[in-house]
XYZ file of N, CA and C in Angstrom:
363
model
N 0.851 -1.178 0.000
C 0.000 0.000 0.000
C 0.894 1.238 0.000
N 0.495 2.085 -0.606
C 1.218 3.355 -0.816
C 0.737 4.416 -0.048
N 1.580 5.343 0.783
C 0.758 5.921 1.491
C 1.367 7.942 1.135
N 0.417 8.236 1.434
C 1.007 9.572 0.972
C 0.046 10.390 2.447
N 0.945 11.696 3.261
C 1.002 12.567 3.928
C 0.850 13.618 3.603
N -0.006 14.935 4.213
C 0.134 15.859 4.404
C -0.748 16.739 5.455
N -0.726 18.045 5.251
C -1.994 18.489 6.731
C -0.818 19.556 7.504
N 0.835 18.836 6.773
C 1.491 19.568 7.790
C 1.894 21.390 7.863
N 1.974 22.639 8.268
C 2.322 23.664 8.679
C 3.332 24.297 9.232
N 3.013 25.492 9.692
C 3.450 26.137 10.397
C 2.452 27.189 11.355
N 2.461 26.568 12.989
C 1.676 26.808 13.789
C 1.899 27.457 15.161
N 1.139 28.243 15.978
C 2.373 28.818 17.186
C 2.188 28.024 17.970
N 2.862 28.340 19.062
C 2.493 27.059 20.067
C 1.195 27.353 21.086
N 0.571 26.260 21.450
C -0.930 25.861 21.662
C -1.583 25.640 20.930
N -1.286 25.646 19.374
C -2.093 25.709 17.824
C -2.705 24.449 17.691
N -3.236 23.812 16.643
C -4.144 22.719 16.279
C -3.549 22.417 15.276
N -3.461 21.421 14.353
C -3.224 21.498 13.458
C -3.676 18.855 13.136
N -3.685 19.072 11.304
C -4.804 17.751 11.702
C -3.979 17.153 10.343
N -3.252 16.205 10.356
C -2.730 15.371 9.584
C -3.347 14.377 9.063
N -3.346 14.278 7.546
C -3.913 13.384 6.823
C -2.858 12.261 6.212
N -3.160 10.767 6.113
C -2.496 9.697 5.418
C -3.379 9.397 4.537
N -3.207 9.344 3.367
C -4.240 9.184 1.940
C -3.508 7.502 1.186
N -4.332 6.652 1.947
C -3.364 5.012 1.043
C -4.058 5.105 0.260
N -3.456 4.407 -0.641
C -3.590 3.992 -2.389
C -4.432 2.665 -2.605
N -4.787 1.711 -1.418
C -5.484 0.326 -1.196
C -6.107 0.611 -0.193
N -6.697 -0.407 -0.251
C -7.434 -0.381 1.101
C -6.885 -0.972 2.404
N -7.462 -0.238 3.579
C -6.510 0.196 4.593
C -7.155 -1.248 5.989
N -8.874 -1.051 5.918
C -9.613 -2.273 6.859
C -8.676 -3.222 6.969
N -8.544 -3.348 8.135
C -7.916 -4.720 8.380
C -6.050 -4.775 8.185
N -5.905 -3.972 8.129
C -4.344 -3.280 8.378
C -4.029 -3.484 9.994
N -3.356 -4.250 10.964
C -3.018 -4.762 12.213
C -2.708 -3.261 12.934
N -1.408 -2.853 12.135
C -1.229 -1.265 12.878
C -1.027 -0.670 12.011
N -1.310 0.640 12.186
C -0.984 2.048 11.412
C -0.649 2.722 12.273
N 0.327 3.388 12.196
C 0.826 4.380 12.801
C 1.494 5.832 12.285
N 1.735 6.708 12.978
C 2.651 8.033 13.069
C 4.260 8.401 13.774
N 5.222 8.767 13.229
C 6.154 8.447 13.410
C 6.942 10.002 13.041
N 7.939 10.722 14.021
C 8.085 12.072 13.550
C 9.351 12.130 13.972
N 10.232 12.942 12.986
C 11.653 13.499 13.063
C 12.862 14.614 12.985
N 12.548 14.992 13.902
C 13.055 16.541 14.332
C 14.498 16.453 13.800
N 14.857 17.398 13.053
C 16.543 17.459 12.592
C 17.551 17.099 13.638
N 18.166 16.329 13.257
C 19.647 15.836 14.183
C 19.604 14.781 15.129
N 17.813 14.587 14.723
C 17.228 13.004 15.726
C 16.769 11.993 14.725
N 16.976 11.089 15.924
C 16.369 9.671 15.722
C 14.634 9.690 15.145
N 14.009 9.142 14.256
C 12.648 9.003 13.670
C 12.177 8.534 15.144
N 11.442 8.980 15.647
C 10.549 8.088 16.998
C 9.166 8.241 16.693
N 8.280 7.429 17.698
C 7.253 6.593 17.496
C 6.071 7.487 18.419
N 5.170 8.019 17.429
C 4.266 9.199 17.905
C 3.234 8.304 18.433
N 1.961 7.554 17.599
C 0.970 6.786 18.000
C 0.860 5.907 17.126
N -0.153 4.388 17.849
C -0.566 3.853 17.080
C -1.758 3.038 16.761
N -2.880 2.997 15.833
C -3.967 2.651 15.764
C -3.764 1.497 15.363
N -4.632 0.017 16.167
C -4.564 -1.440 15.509
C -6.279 -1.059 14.955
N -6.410 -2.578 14.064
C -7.105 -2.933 13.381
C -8.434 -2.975 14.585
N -8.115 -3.414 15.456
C -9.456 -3.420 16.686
C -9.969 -2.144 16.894
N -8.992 -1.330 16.780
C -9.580 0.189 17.008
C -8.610 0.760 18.382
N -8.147 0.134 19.087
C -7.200 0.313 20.064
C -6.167 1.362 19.571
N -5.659 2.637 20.581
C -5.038 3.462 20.144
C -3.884 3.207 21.114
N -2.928 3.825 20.986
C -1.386 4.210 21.991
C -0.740 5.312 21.479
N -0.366 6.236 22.592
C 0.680 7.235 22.281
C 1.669 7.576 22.921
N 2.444 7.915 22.438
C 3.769 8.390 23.288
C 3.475 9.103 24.096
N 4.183 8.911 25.537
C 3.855 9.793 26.398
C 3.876 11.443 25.976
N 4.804 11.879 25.774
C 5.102 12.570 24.760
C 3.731 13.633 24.438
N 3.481 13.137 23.854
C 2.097 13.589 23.320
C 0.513 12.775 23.654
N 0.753 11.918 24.742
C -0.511 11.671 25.052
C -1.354 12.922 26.031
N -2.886 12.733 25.605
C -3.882 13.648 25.967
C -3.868 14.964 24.906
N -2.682 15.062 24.162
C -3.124 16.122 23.217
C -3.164 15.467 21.398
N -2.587 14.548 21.340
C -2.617 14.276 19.742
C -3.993 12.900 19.793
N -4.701 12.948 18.562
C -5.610 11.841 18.839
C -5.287 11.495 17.341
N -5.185 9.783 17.114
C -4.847 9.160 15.829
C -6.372 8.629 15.785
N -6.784 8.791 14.563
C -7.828 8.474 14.093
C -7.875 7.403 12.783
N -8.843 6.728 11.926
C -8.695 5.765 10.909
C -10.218 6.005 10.142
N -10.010 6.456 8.830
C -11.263 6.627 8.186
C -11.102 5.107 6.651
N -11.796 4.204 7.294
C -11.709 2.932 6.683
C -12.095 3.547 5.460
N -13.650 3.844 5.173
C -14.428 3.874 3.936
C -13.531 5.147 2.889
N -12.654 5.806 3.586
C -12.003 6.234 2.192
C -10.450 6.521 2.618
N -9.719 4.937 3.099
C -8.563 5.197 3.199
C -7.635 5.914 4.040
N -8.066 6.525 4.780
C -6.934 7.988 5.428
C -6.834 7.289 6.433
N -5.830 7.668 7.167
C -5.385 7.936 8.439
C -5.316 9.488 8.769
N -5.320 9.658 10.125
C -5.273 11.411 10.451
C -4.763 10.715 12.119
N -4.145 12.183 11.999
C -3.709 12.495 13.163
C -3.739 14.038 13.952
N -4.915 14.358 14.591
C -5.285 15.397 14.825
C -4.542 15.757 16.611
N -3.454 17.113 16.434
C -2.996 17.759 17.247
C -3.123 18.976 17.900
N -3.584 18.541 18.752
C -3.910 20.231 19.952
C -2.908 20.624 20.917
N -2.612 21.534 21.257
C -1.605 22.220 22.273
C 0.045 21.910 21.887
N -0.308 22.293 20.230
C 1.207 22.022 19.808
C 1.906 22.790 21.010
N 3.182 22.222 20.938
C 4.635 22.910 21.236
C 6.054 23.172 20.364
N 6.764 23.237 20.720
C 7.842 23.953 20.338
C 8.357 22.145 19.558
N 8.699 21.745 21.026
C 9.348 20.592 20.630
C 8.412 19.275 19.657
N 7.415 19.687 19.119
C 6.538 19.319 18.482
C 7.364 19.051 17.026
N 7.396 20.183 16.722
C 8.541 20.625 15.245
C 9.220 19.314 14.984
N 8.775 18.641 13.911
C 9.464 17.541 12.765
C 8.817 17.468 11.754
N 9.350 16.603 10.802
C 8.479 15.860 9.821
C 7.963 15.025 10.318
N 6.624 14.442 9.934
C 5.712 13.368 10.536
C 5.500 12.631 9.572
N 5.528 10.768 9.401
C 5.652 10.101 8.801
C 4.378 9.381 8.861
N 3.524 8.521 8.388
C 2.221 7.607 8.849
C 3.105 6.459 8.027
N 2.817 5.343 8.559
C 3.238 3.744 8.623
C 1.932 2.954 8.467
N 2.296 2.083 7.731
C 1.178 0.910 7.889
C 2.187 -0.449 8.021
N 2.032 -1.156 9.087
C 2.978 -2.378 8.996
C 2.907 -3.494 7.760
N 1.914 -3.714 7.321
C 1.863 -4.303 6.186
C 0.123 -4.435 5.687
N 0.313 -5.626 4.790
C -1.215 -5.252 3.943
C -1.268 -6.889 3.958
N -3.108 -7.135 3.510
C -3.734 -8.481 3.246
C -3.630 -8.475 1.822
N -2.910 -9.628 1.573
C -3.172 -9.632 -0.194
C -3.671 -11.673 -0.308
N -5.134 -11.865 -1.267
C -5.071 -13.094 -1.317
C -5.276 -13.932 -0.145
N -5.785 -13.202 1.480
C -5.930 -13.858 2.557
C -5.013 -14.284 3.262
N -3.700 -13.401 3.380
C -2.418 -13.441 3.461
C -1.920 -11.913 4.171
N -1.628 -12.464 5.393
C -1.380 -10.921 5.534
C 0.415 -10.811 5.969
N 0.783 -9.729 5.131
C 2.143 -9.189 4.522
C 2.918 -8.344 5.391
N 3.369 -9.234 6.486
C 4.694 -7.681 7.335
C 5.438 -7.381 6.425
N 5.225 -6.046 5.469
C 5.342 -5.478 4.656
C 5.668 -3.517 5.088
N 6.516 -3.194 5.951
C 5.984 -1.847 6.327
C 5.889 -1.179 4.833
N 5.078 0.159 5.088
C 4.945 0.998 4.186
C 4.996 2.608 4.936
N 6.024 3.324 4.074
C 6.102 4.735 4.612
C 5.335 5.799 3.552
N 4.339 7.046 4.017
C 4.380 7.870 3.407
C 5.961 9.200 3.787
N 6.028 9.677 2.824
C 6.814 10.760 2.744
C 6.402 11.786 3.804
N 7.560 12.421 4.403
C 6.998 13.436 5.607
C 6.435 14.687 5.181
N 5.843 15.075 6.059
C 4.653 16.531 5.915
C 5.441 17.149 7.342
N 6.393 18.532 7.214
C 6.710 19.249 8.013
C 5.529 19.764 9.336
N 5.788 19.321 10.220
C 5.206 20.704 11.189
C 6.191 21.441 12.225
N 5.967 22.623 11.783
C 6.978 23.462 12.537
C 6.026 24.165 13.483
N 6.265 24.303 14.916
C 5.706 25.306 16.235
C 6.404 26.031 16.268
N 6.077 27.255 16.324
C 6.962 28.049 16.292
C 6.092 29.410 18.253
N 7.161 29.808 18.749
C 6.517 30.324 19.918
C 6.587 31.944 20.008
């Protein structure tokens, strides 16, 4: 599955701001999807993640302000953020660990390309 990002800005801090993942297949039944973000001169780390049950997790990090969401009937993932901060500022990546092909399901990760968000204070 191909996944493509965007949604991302430039926001002050406490701002909102609501990230979209647009896959190319269909997404139902995908185990995890996730968000994944990388501030210059760091390591890619692990924002949230939505399973196929509907079960969410987030990095402490950003738990109580980012909520990962999953819109089956047309593909997306989103990731909607309130009370940006400073240290917020990376590119943000969405992941799908793999895909069902044929009744077969494929640990296959898939990356979209990052969508900047910069906080600025």
């Amino acid at each position: 599955v191909q996944l493509q990002a965007s949604g991302g800005g430039s926001v002050q801090v406490r701002g909102s701001l609501k990230l979209s993942c647009q896959a190319s297949g269909r997404i139902f039944g995908i185990k995890n999807m996730g968000w994944y973000r990388q501030a210059p001169a760091k390591e890619r780390e692990w924002v949230a993640t939505i399973t196929s049950s509907g079960t969410t997790m987030y990095a402490d990090s950003v738990k109580g302000r980012f909520i990962i969401s999953i819109d089956d009937a047309n593909n997306i993932l989103y990731l909607q953020m309130h009370n940006l901060k400073p240290e917020d500022t990376a590119s943000y990546y969405c992941n799908a660990d793999g895909y069902w092909r044929g009744g077969k399901y494929y640990n296959d990760p898939s990356w979209g390309q990052g969508t900047q968000v910069t906080v600025s204070s």
